[in-house]
Amino acid sequence: MEICKLEHIRKDYIMGETVSPLKDATLTVNSGDFVTVEGPSGIGKSTLLYVMGTMLQWEAGTYTFEGRDVAAMTDNEKSDLRAEKIGFMFQDTNLIQALTLRENLIFAQQVGGKKADKDKVDELLMEFDLLDRGDFFPHQLSGGQRRRAMAARCLIHNPLLILADEPTNDLDGIWAEKIIQMLKREASRGAGVVMVTHNTHWAKQANRRCYLEDGALFPVTEETAAL
Ligand SMILES: Nc1ncnc2c1ncn2[C@@H]1O[C@H](COP(=O)(O)OP(=O)(O)OP(=O)(O)O)[C@@H](O)[C@H]1O
Ligand SMILES: [Mg+2]
């Protein structure tokens, strides 16, 4: 089942000079997919995830989510879509600084007027070994704990699409492995997972690999992987 599809997407940033990290980006994500987006720093990987996360407007091309044209959605419809169906692990761990970890998760849960589910929050804190850190503010957590907190928040709505931007950063090997296993598990329950990574070892765990070059996406083949 197709979850979302980018076709010939162009994204320009105009800051004095125009930068176009996406020129002709095409990608389909199906249920069960675990796809990587690879490529050097500054090439446009995070930009791609922001477009897919409906957080960034693009200049040309089409983006559909479950067959619906995202460009035709109102801000409220996009907000509902993000709250209900998209889980984001941002590259910079952007928890709300004035809320404790537990409050951050409850806040994410209540977006869109939903009820808090304390058991689900506890379950996720437990999964990422953060139960004893629930009352800590983000600045009181270590970098790795904040990264794990992002993973917990990302799963709060059992998302259909997971956008994970360098999700193994700040983590030791054991936790990085757990995060990759979590992403695999989510894909096997039917989510689509898109992971940006610079780490070939973790990239090889995905079932499809792509790289971004000159604003377009290409499959990683044995030949390109060796470069
Ligand atoms: N809001 C913005 N305004 C202007 N330019 C931006 C903006 N966001 C990103 N850029 C530029 O777009 C390009 C792509 O940035 P992006 O963050 O998507 O790269 P990336 O591939 O994720 O890099 P990294 O691996 O370092 O995270 C960069 O040259 C960056 O400076
Ligand atoms: Mg990035």
Short mmCIF file of C-alpha atoms and ligand atoms in Angstrom, two decimals:
data_model
loop_
_atom_site.label_atom_id
_atom_site.label_comp_id
_atom_site.label_asym_id
_atom_site.label_seq_id
_atom_site.Cartn_x
_atom_site.Cartn_y
_atom_site.Cartn_z
CA MET A 1 0.00 0.00 0.00
CA GLU A 2 1.34 3.39 -0.98
CA ILE A 3 1.73 5.83 1.93
CA CYS A 4 3.23 8.85 0.21
CA LYS A 5 4.78 9.89 -3.05
CA LEU A 6 7.05 12.77 -4.04
CA GLU A 7 7.21 13.51 -7.75
CA HIS A 8 9.76 15.91 -9.25
CA ILE A 9 9.91 18.07 -6.14
CA ARG A 10 11.86 21.32 -6.28
CA LYS A 11 12.67 23.30 -3.17
CA ASP A 12 14.45 26.66 -3.22
CA TYR A 13 15.68 28.67 -0.27
CA ILE A 14 16.07 32.33 -1.15
CA MET A 15 18.54 34.01 1.20
CA GLY A 16 20.33 36.56 -0.98
CA GLU A 17 21.40 33.84 -3.37
CA THR A 18 19.05 30.97 -4.17
CA VAL A 19 19.95 27.51 -2.88
CA SER A 20 18.03 24.56 -4.38
CA PRO A 21 18.68 21.44 -2.31
CA LEU A 22 15.84 19.64 -4.11
CA LYS A 23 15.50 20.01 -7.88
CA ASP A 24 13.82 16.86 -9.11
CA ALA A 25 13.26 14.60 -6.10
CA THR A 26 11.03 11.57 -6.69
CA LEU A 27 10.35 8.93 -4.02
CA THR A 28 7.50 6.56 -3.17
CA VAL A 29 7.17 5.13 0.33
CA ASN A 30 5.00 2.06 0.76
CA SER A 31 3.73 0.34 3.88
CA GLY A 32 6.54 -1.88 5.21
CA ASP A 33 9.32 0.12 3.54
CA PHE A 34 12.47 1.01 5.49
CA VAL A 35 14.27 3.43 3.18
CA THR A 36 17.45 5.42 3.72
CA VAL A 37 18.34 8.84 2.35
CA GLU A 38 22.10 9.26 2.24
CA GLY A 39 24.45 11.93 0.93
CA PRO A 40 26.97 14.50 2.14
CA SER A 41 26.36 17.24 4.68
CA GLY A 42 24.38 20.21 3.31
CA ILE A 43 23.03 18.32 0.29
CA GLY A 44 19.33 18.57 1.31
CA LYS A 45 18.41 15.44 3.28
CA SER A 46 16.75 17.27 6.18
CA THR A 47 14.98 19.53 3.68
CA LEU A 48 13.51 16.43 2.03
CA LEU A 49 12.20 15.14 5.37
CA TYR A 50 10.66 18.53 6.21
CA VAL A 51 8.79 18.50 2.89
CA MET A 52 7.65 14.91 3.57
CA GLY A 53 6.63 15.98 7.06
CA THR A 54 4.44 18.75 5.52
CA MET A 55 6.45 21.36 7.41
CA LEU A 56 7.94 23.05 4.39
CA GLN A 57 6.33 24.37 1.24
CA TRP A 58 8.01 23.46 -2.05
CA GLU A 59 8.20 25.26 -5.40
CA ALA A 60 7.32 22.64 -7.99
CA GLY A 61 6.30 18.99 -8.28
CA THR A 62 3.63 17.06 -6.39
CA TYR A 63 3.50 15.42 -2.99
CA THR A 64 0.65 13.07 -2.17
CA PHE A 65 -0.07 11.40 1.16
CA GLU A 66 -2.42 8.40 1.03
CA GLY A 67 -3.38 9.64 -2.42
CA ARG A 68 -4.28 13.17 -1.26
CA ASP A 69 -2.55 16.18 -2.75
CA VAL A 70 -0.70 17.80 0.17
CA ALA A 71 -0.49 21.17 -1.66
CA ALA A 72 -4.31 21.33 -1.64
CA MET A 73 -4.58 20.74 2.13
CA THR A 74 -5.34 23.57 4.54
CA ASP A 75 -2.95 24.29 7.42
CA ASN A 76 -5.39 22.56 9.78
CA GLU A 77 -5.54 19.47 7.59
CA LYS A 78 -1.75 19.32 7.49
CA SER A 79 -1.59 19.80 11.24
CA ASP A 80 -4.03 16.89 11.74
CA LEU A 81 -2.04 14.77 9.31
CA ARG A 82 1.19 15.42 11.24
CA ALA A 83 -0.45 14.77 14.59
CA GLU A 84 -2.19 11.57 13.54
CA LYS A 85 0.03 9.94 10.98
CA ILE A 86 3.59 11.26 10.98
CA GLY A 87 6.28 10.57 13.56
CA PHE A 88 9.36 12.76 13.32
CA MET A 89 12.76 12.23 14.89
CA PHE A 90 14.40 15.60 14.22
CA GLN A 91 18.14 15.91 13.66
CA ASP A 92 18.34 18.46 16.49
CA THR A 93 16.50 16.94 19.43
CA ASN A 94 13.82 19.59 19.75
CA LEU A 95 11.92 18.82 22.94
CA ILE A 96 10.03 21.71 24.53
CA GLN A 97 12.50 23.12 27.04
CA ALA A 98 9.92 24.37 29.56
CA LEU A 99 8.22 20.97 29.86
CA THR A 100 9.51 17.84 31.58
CA LEU A 101 10.09 14.75 29.50
CA ARG A 102 6.77 13.23 30.58
CA GLU A 103 4.97 16.53 29.86
CA ASN A 104 6.60 16.64 26.43
CA LEU A 105 5.14 13.23 25.61
CA ILE A 106 1.71 14.13 27.01
CA PHE A 107 1.75 17.38 25.04
CA ALA A 108 2.53 15.50 21.81
CA GLN A 109 -0.26 13.07 22.63
CA GLN A 110 -2.83 15.82 23.17
CA VAL A 111 -2.17 17.75 19.95
CA GLY A 112 -5.40 17.82 17.98
CA GLY A 113 -7.55 17.57 21.12
CA LYS A 114 -6.83 13.94 21.94
CA LYS A 115 -6.92 12.54 25.46
CA ALA A 116 -3.72 11.84 27.38
CA ASP A 117 -2.96 8.14 27.81
CA LYS A 118 -0.65 7.82 30.81
CA ASP A 119 -0.11 4.10 30.31
CA LYS A 120 1.12 4.62 26.76
CA VAL A 121 3.51 7.34 27.95
CA ASP A 122 4.88 5.03 30.67
CA GLU A 123 5.19 2.18 28.18
CA LEU A 124 7.26 4.36 25.84
CA LEU A 125 9.41 5.76 28.66
CA MET A 126 10.05 2.17 29.72
CA GLU A 127 10.90 1.04 26.17
CA PHE A 128 13.61 3.69 25.92
CA ASP A 129 14.80 3.26 29.53
CA LEU A 130 13.67 6.74 30.55
CA LEU A 131 11.10 5.93 33.22
CA ASP A 132 13.31 7.42 35.96
CA ARG A 133 13.87 10.55 33.86
CA GLY A 134 10.20 11.46 33.29
CA ASP A 135 10.35 14.47 35.62
CA PHE A 136 13.58 15.83 34.16
CA PHE A 137 13.62 18.85 31.87
CA PRO A 138 15.35 18.40 28.49
CA HIS A 139 18.48 20.28 29.65
CA GLN A 140 18.82 17.77 32.51
CA LEU A 141 19.01 14.85 30.09
CA SER A 142 22.13 13.60 28.33
CA GLY A 143 22.36 13.89 24.53
CA GLY A 144 21.62 10.19 24.13
CA GLN A 145 18.68 10.38 26.53
CA ARG A 146 17.24 13.28 24.52
CA ARG A 147 17.67 11.24 21.33
CA ARG A 148 15.82 8.31 22.95
CA ALA A 149 13.12 10.75 24.13
CA MET A 150 12.63 11.79 20.49
CA ALA A 151 12.14 8.15 19.57
CA ALA A 152 9.53 7.78 22.33
CA ARG A 153 7.71 10.94 21.19
CA CYS A 154 7.83 9.84 17.56
CA LEU A 155 5.89 6.67 18.42
CA ILE A 156 3.20 8.32 20.52
CA HIS A 157 0.52 8.02 17.80
CA ASN A 158 1.65 4.76 16.16
CA PRO A 159 2.58 6.77 13.06
CA LEU A 160 1.97 5.59 9.52
CA LEU A 161 5.08 7.41 8.30
CA ILE A 162 8.26 7.74 10.37
CA LEU A 163 10.81 10.37 9.32
CA ALA A 164 14.02 9.75 11.24
CA ASP A 165 16.81 12.28 10.70
CA GLU A 166 20.10 10.73 11.83
CA PRO A 167 18.32 8.86 14.67
CA THR A 168 21.44 7.04 15.89
CA ASN A 169 23.41 10.25 16.59
CA ASP A 170 24.58 10.63 20.22
CA LEU A 171 23.90 6.95 20.94
CA ASP A 172 26.23 4.13 21.90
CA GLY A 173 26.25 0.99 19.74
CA ILE A 174 23.72 -0.85 21.89
CA TRP A 175 21.18 1.97 21.80
CA ALA A 176 21.78 2.68 18.12
CA GLU A 177 21.03 -1.00 17.45
CA LYS A 178 17.84 -0.77 19.54
CA ILE A 179 16.67 2.27 17.57
CA ILE A 180 17.33 0.49 14.26
CA GLN A 181 15.45 -2.57 15.54
CA MET A 182 12.57 -0.29 16.58
CA LEU A 183 12.45 1.23 13.07
CA LYS A 184 12.47 -2.27 11.54
CA ARG A 185 9.67 -3.35 13.87
CA GLU A 186 7.59 -0.29 12.92
CA ALA A 187 8.10 -1.08 9.23
CA SER A 188 7.06 -4.69 9.80
CA ARG A 189 3.84 -3.57 11.52
CA GLY A 190 3.06 -1.61 8.32
CA ALA A 191 4.56 1.85 8.79
CA GLY A 192 6.79 3.44 6.15
CA VAL A 193 10.17 4.49 7.55
CA VAL A 194 12.53 7.02 5.96
CA MET A 195 15.88 7.33 7.71
CA VAL A 196 18.60 9.85 6.97
CA THR A 197 22.00 8.52 7.96
CA HIS A 198 25.70 9.00 7.31
CA ASN A 199 26.44 5.60 8.80
CA THR A 200 26.82 2.81 6.24
CA HIS A 201 26.59 0.08 8.87
CA TRP A 202 23.10 1.22 9.90
CA ALA A 203 22.11 2.09 6.34
CA LYS A 204 22.64 -1.54 5.37
CA GLN A 205 19.88 -2.55 7.80
CA ALA A 206 17.27 -0.83 5.61
CA ASN A 207 15.50 -2.68 2.81
CA ARG A 208 16.02 0.12 0.29
CA ARG A 209 18.80 2.70 0.10
CA CYS A 210 18.77 6.02 -1.78
CA TYR A 211 21.21 8.88 -2.03
CA LEU A 212 20.59 12.52 -2.77
CA GLU A 213 22.79 14.19 -5.35
CA ASP A 214 22.29 17.45 -7.23
CA GLY A 215 18.71 17.68 -5.96
CA ALA A 216 17.59 14.21 -7.09
CA LEU A 217 17.31 10.78 -5.46
CA PHE A 218 19.06 7.72 -6.83
CA PRO A 219 19.11 4.11 -5.62
CA VAL A 220 22.27 2.98 -3.86
CA THR A 221 23.57 0.05 -5.86
CA GLU A 222 26.55 -2.19 -5.12
CA GLU A 223 28.59 0.02 -7.46
CA THR A 224 27.60 3.37 -5.93
CA ALA A 225 27.88 1.94 -2.38
CA ALA A 226 31.53 1.11 -3.07
CA LEU A 227 32.36 4.72 -4.04
N1 LIG B 1 15.74 27.60 6.29
C1 LIG B 1 16.76 27.68 5.41
N2 LIG B 1 17.01 28.83 4.74
C2 LIG B 1 18.02 28.92 3.84
N3 LIG B 1 18.81 27.89 3.51
C3 LIG B 1 18.61 26.72 4.15
C4 LIG B 1 17.57 26.56 5.12
N4 LIG B 1 17.61 25.27 5.56
C5 LIG B 1 18.60 24.68 4.91
N5 LIG B 1 19.21 25.54 4.05
C6 LIG B 1 20.33 25.23 3.14
O1 LIG B 1 19.91 24.15 2.29
C7 LIG B 1 20.96 23.20 2.12
C8 LIG B 1 20.49 21.82 2.54
O2 LIG B 1 20.33 21.79 3.95
P1 LIG B 1 19.87 20.47 4.72
O3 LIG B 1 19.76 20.83 6.15
O4 LIG B 1 18.66 19.93 4.04
O5 LIG B 1 21.11 19.51 4.45
P2 LIG B 1 21.44 18.05 5.02
O6 LIG B 1 21.70 17.16 3.84
O7 LIG B 1 20.39 17.63 5.97
O8 LIG B 1 22.83 18.29 5.78
P3 LIG B 1 23.42 17.60 7.13
O9 LIG B 1 23.89 16.21 6.73
O10 LIG B 1 24.57 18.50 7.49
O11 LIG B 1 22.36 17.58 8.16
C9 LIG B 1 22.15 23.75 2.90
O12 LIG B 1 23.01 24.42 2.02
C10 LIG B 1 21.53 24.73 3.89
O13 LIG B 1 22.40 25.79 4.21
MG MG B 2 20.37 17.29 8.00
#
